[in-house]
mmCIF file of C-alpha atoms in Angstrom:
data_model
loop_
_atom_site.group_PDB
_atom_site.id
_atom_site.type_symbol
_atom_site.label_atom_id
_atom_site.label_comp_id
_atom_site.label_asym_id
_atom_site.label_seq_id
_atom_site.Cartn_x
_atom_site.Cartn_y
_atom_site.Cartn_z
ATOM 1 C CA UNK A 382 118.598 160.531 140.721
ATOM 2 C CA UNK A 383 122.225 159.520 140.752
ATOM 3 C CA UNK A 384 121.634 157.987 136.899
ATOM 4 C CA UNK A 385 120.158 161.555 135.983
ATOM 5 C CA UNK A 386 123.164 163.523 137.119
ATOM 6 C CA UNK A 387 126.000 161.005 135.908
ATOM 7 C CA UNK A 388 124.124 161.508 131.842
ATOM 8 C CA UNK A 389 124.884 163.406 129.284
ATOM 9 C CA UNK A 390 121.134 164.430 129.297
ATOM 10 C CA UNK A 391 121.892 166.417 132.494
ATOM 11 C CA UNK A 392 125.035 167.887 131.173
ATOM 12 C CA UNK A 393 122.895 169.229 127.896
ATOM 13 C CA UNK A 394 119.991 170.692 130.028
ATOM 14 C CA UNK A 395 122.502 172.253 132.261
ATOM 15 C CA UNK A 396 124.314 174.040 129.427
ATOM 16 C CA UNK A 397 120.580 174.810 127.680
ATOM 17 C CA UNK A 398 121.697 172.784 124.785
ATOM 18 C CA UNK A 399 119.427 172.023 121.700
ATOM 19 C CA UNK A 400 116.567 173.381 123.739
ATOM 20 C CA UNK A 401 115.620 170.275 125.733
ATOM 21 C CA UNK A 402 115.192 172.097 129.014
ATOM 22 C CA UNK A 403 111.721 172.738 127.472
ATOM 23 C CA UNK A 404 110.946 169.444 126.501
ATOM 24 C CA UNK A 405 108.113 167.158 128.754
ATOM 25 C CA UNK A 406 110.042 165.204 131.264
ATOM 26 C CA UNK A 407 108.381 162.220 129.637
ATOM 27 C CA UNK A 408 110.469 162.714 126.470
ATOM 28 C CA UNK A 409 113.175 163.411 128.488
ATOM 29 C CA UNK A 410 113.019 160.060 130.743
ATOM 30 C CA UNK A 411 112.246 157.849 127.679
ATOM 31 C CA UNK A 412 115.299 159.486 126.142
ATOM 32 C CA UNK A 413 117.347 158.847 129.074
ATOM 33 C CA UNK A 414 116.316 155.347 129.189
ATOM 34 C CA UNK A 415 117.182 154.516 125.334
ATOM 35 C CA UNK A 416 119.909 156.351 124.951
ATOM 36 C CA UNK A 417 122.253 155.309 128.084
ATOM 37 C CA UNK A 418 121.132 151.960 128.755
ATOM 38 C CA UNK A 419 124.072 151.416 130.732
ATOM 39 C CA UNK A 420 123.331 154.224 133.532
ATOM 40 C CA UNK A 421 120.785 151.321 134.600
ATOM 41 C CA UNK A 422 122.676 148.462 134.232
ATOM 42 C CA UNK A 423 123.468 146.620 137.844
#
C-alpha cells in the first residue's frame, strides 16, 4: 500500500483528475506498475 500512496496515480485519483477514479482497479494497477517502475524497485 505504501507504493500506492507515494504515486502520482494516488495523487490524480485524489484530486479526480482525468477521470481515473472510475477506471477498473486492474487498469489502474497495470498502470501503476508500468508507469513507476521504480515505486517497486528494492
Amino acid at each position: 500500500m505504501d507504493a500506492y500512496y507515494r504515486s502520482r496515480l494516488a495523487d490524480q485519483i485524489s484530486k479526480g483528475l482525468y477521470g481515473i477514479e472510475n477506471m477498473d482497479y486492474k487498469y489502474l494497477a497495470e498502470d501503476l506498475v508500468e508507469n513507476e517502475p521504480l515505486l517497486f524497485a528494492k
